[in-house]
CSV table of C-alpha atoms in Angstrom, one decimal:
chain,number,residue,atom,x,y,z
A,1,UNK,CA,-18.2,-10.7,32.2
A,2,UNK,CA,-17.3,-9.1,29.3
A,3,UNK,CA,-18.9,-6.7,26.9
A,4,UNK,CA,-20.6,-7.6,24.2
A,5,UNK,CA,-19.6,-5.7,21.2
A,6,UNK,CA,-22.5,-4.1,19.5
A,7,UNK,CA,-22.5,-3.7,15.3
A,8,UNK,CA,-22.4,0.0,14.1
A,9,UNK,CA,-25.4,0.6,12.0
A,10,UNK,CA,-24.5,0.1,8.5
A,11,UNK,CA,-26.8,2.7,7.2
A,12,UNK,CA,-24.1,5.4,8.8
A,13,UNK,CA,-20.9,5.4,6.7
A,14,UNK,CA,-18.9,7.9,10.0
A,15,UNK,CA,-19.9,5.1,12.3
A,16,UNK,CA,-18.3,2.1,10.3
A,17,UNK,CA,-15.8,3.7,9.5
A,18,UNK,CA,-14.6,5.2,12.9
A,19,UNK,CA,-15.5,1.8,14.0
A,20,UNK,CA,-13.1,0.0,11.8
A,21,UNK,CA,-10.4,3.2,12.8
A,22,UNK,CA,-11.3,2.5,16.1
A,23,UNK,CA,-10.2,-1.1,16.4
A,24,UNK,CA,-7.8,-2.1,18.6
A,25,UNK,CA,-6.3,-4.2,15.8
A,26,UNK,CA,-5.9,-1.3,13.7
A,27,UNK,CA,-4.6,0.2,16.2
A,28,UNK,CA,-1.6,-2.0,17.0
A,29,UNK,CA,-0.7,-2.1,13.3
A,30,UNK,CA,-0.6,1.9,12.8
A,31,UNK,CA,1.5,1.5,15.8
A,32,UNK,CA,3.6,-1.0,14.1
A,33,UNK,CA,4.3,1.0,11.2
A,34,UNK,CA,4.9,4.3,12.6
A,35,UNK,CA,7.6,2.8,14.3
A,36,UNK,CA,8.9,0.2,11.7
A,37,UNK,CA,12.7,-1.0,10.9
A,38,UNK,CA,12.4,0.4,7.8
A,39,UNK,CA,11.7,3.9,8.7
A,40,UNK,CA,14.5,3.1,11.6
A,41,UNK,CA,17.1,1.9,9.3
A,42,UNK,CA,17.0,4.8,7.3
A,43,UNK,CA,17.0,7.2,9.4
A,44,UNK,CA,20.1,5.8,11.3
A,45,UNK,CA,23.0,7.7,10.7
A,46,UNK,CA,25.2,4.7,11.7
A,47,UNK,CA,23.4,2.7,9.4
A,48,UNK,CA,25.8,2.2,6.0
A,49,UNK,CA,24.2,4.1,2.9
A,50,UNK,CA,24.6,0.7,1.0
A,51,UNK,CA,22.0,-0.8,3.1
A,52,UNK,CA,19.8,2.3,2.8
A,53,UNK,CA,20.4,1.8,-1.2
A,54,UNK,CA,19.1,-1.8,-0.9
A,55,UNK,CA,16.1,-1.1,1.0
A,56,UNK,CA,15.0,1.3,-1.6
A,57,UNK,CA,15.8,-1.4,-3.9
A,58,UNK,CA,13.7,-3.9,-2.5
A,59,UNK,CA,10.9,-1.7,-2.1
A,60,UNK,CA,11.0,-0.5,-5.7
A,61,UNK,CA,11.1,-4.0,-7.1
A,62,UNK,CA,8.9,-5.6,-4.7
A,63,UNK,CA,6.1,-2.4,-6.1
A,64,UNK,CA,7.3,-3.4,-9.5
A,65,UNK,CA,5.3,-6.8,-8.9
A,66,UNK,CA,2.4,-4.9,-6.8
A,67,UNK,CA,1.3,-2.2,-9.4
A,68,UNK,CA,1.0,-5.0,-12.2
A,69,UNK,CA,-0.9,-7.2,-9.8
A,70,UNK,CA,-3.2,-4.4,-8.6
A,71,UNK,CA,-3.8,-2.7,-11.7
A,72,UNK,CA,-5.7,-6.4,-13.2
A,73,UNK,CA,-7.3,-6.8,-10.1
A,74,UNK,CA,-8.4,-3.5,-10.5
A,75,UNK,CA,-9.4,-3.9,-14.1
A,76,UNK,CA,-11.1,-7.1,-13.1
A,77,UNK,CA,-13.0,-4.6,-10.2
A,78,UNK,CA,-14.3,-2.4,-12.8
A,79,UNK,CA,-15.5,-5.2,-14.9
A,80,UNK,CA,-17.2,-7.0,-12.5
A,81,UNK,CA,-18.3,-4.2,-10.1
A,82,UNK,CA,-18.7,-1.2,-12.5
A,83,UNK,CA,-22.0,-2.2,-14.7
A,84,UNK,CA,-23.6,-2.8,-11.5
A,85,UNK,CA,-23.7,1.5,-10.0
A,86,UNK,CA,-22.5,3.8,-10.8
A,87,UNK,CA,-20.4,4.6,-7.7
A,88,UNK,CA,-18.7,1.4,-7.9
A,89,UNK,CA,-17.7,2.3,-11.3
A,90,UNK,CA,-16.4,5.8,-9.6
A,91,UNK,CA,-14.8,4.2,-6.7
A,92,UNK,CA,-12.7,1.5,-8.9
A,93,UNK,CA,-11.9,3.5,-11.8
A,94,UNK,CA,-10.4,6.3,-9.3
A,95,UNK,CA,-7.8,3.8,-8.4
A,96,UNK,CA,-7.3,2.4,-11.5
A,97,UNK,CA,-5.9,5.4,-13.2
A,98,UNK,CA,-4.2,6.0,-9.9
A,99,UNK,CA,-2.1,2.6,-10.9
A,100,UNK,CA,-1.1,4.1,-14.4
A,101,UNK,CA,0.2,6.9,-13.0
A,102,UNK,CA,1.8,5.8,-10.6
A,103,UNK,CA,3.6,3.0,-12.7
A,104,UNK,CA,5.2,6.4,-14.4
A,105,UNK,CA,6.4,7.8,-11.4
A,106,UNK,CA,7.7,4.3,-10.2
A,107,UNK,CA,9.5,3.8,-12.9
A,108,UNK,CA,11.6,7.2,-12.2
A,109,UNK,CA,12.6,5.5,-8.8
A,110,UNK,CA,13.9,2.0,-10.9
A,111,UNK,CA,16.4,4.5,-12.7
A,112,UNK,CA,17.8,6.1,-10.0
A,113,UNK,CA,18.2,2.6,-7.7
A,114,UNK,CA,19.2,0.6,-10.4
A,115,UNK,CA,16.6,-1.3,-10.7
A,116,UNK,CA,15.0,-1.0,-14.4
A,117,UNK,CA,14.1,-3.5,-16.8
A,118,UNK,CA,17.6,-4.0,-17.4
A,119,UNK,CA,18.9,-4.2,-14.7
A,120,UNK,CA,21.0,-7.6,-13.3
A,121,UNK,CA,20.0,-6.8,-10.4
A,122,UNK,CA,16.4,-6.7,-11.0
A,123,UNK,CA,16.8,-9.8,-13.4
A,124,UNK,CA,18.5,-12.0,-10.4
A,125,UNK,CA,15.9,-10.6,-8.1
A,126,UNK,CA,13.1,-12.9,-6.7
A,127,UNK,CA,9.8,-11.5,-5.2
A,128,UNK,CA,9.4,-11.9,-1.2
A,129,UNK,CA,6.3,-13.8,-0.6
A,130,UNK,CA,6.1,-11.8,2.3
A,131,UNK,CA,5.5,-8.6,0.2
A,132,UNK,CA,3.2,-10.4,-2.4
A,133,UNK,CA,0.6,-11.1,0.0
A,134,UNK,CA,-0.9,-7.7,0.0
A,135,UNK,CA,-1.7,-7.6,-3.8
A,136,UNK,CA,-2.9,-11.6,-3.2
A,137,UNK,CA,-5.3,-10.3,-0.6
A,138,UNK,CA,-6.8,-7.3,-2.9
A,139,UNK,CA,-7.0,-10.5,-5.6
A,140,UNK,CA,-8.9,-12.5,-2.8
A,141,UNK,CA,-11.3,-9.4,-2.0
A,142,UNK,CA,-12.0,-8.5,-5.5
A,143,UNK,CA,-12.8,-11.7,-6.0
A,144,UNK,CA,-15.2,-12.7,-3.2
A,145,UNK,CA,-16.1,-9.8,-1.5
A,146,UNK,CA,-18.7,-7.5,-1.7
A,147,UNK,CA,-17.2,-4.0,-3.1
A,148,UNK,CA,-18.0,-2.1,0.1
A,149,UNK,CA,-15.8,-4.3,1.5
A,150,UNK,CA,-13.5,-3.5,-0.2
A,151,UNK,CA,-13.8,0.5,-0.3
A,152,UNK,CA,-14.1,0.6,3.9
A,153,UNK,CA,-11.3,-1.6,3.9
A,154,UNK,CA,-9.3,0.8,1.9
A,155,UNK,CA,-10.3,3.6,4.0
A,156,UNK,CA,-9.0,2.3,6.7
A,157,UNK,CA,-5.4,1.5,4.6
A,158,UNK,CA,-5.1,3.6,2.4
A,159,UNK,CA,-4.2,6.2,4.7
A,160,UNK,CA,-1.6,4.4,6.7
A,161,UNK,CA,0.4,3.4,3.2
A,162,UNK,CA,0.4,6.8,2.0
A,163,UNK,CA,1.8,8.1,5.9
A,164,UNK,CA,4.6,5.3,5.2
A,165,UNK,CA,5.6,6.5,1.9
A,166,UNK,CA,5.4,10.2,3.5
A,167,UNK,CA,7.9,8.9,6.2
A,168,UNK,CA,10.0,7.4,3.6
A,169,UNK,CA,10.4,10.1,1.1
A,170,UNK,CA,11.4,12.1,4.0
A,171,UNK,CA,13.9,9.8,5.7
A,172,UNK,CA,15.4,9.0,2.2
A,173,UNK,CA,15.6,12.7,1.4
A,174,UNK,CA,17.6,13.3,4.5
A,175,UNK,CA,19.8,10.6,4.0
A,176,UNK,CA,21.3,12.0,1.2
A,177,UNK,CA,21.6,9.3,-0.8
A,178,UNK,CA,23.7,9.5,-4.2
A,179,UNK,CA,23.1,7.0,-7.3
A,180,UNK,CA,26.5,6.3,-7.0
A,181,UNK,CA,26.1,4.5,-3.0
A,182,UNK,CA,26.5,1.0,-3.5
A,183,UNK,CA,27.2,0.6,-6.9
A,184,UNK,CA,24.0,1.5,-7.6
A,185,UNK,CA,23.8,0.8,-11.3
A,186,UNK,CA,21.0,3.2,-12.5
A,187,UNK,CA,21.6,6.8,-13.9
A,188,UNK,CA,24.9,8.7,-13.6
A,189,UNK,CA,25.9,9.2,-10.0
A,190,UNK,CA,23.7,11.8,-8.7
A,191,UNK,CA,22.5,13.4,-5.6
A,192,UNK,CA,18.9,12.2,-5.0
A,193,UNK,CA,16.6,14.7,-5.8
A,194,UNK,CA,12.2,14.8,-4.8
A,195,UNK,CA,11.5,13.8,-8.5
A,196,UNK,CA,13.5,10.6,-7.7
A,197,UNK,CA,10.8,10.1,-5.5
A,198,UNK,CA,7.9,11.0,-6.8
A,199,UNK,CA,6.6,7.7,-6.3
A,200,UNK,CA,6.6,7.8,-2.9
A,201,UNK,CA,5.2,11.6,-2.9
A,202,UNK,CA,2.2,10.1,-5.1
A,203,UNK,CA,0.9,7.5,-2.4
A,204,UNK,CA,1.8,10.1,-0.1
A,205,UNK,CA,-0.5,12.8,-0.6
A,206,UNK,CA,-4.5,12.2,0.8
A,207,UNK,CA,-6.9,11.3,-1.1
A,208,UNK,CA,-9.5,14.6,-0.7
A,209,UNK,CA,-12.9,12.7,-1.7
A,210,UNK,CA,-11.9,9.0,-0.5
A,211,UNK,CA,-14.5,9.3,2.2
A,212,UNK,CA,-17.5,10.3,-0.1
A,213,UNK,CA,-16.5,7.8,-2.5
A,214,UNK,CA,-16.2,5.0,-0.4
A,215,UNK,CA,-19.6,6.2,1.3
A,216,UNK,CA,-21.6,6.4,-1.9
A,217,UNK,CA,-20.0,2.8,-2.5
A,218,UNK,CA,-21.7,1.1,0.9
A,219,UNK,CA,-25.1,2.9,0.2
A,220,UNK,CA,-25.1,1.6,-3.2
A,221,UNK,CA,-24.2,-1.7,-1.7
A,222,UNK,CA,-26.8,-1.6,0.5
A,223,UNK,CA,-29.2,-1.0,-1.6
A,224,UNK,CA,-28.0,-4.1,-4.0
A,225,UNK,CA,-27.7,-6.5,-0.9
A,226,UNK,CA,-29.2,-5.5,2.7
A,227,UNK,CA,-27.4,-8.4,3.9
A,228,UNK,CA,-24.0,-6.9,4.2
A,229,UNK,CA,-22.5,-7.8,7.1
A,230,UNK,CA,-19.9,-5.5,9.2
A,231,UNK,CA,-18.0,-8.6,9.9
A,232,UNK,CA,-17.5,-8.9,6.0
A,233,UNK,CA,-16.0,-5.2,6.1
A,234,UNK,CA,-13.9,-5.9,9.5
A,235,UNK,CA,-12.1,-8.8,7.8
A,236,UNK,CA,-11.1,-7.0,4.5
A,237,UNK,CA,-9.6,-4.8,6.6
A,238,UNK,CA,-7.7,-7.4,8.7
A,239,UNK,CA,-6.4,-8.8,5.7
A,240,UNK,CA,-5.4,-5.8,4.1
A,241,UNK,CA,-3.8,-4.7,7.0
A,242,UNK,CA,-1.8,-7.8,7.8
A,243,UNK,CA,-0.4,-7.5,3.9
A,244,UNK,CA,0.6,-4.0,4.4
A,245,UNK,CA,2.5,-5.0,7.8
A,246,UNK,CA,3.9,-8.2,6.0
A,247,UNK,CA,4.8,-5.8,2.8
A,248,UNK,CA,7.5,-3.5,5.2
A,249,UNK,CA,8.5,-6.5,6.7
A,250,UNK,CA,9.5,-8.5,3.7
A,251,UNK,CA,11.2,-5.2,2.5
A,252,UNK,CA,13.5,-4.9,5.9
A,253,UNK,CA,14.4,-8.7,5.1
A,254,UNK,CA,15.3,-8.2,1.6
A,255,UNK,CA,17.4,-5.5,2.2
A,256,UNK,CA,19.4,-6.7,5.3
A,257,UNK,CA,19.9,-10.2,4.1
A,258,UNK,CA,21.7,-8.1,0.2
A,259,UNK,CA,23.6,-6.2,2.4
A,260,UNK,CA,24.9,-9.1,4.1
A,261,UNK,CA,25.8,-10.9,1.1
């Protein structure tokens, strides 16, 4: 007979949140990523520099679609959520003018790949459902879920993108990748330098007050609607999760089917 699986008290932000950690689902998908194709691909040193070139690529275009999508749904967050408390307002504006910046830095990576505005490459490109449904999950959460919801569930993976970027910048770094690989068609052919990848340093680095944010977020929430559920916050996680998985995997795809082509 199994166990029945009791509820962390919702009142105690340490114990949802190492409860949601604590998931064996969560689990398997840190797993996942720590060990991902994508951080395996470049990495290898068998692996042809042109294929490293389109994975960066990929990734850099497939963001170029996930920064626009999450910066409305994070306008629409502040909107909706920030009149309401003022810790909501905190919480969503935090990551709002995270996006700007980062769509600075972002665009520092498009130069360097080849993969600007004017681009062909970007222009012939088409987005991998695969990576979109991470931004169409945030859409979906912003949407219907309550905004604790939202800020456990980011919590939870928040921290396991910015350790994938981390792993990136550091694998790309040592790859020793030139502008030149491939045919890349951005800036003059250049060694790749950390600016280049500032982008990936950004998401990187932790986010010091997450935790208090987030917290102040699920009392305020209580105190609008006692009936907050923990199964509410456990799916927003699940879906966020799957999208991040699903992001890396699309990325792997896109890049190994170009450098097949």
């Amino acid at each position: 007979m199994g166990v029945t699986q009791i509820d962390p008290d919702l009142k105690s932000f340490q114990s949802v949140l190492q409860a949601l950690q604590s998931d064996p689902g969560t689990q398997r998908t840190n797993s996942k990523l720590e060990n991902h194709m994508a951080l395996q691909l470049m990495v290898d040193e068998s692996c042809q520099k042109q294929t490293k070139l389109n994975l960066l690529k990929a990734f850099a275009l497939e963001q170029s679609y996930i920064v626009a999508s999450d910066t409305k749904s994070l306008e629409t967050a502040c909107a909706k959520f920030g009149p309401r408390a003022e810790a909501y307002k905190t919480f969503f504006e935090f990551f709002l003018g995270g996006e700007h910046f980062a769509a600075g830095e972002h665009a520092k990576l498009c130069d360097f790949v080849g993969s600007s505005e004017a681009s062909s490459w970007k222009n012939a490109y088409r987005p991998n459902p695969r990576c979109q449904s991470y931004p169409a999950y945030f859409c979906k959460l912003i949407s219907h879920s309550q905004p604790a919801a939202v800020a456990l569930a980011f919590c939870v993976n928040f921290p396991a993108w910015g350790a994938m970027c981390g792993r990136l910048k550091r694998a790309a770094l040592d790859s020793r990748l030139a502008s030149s690989d491939a045919g890349c068609g951005g800036s003059p052919s250049r060694p790749m330098e950390e600016e280049d990848l500032a982008f990936l340093a950004f998401f990187a680095a932790p986010i010091d007050n997450l935790h208090d944010m987030a917290a102040a977020v699920l009392e305020a929430n209580l105190a609008e609607n006692p009936d907050l559920t923990f199964k509410e916050i456990e799916d927003a996680v699940v879906l966020l999760q799957h999208g991040e998985l699903e992001f890396w995997d699309g990325v792997v795809q896109n890049a190994t089917t170009k450098a097949q082509e």
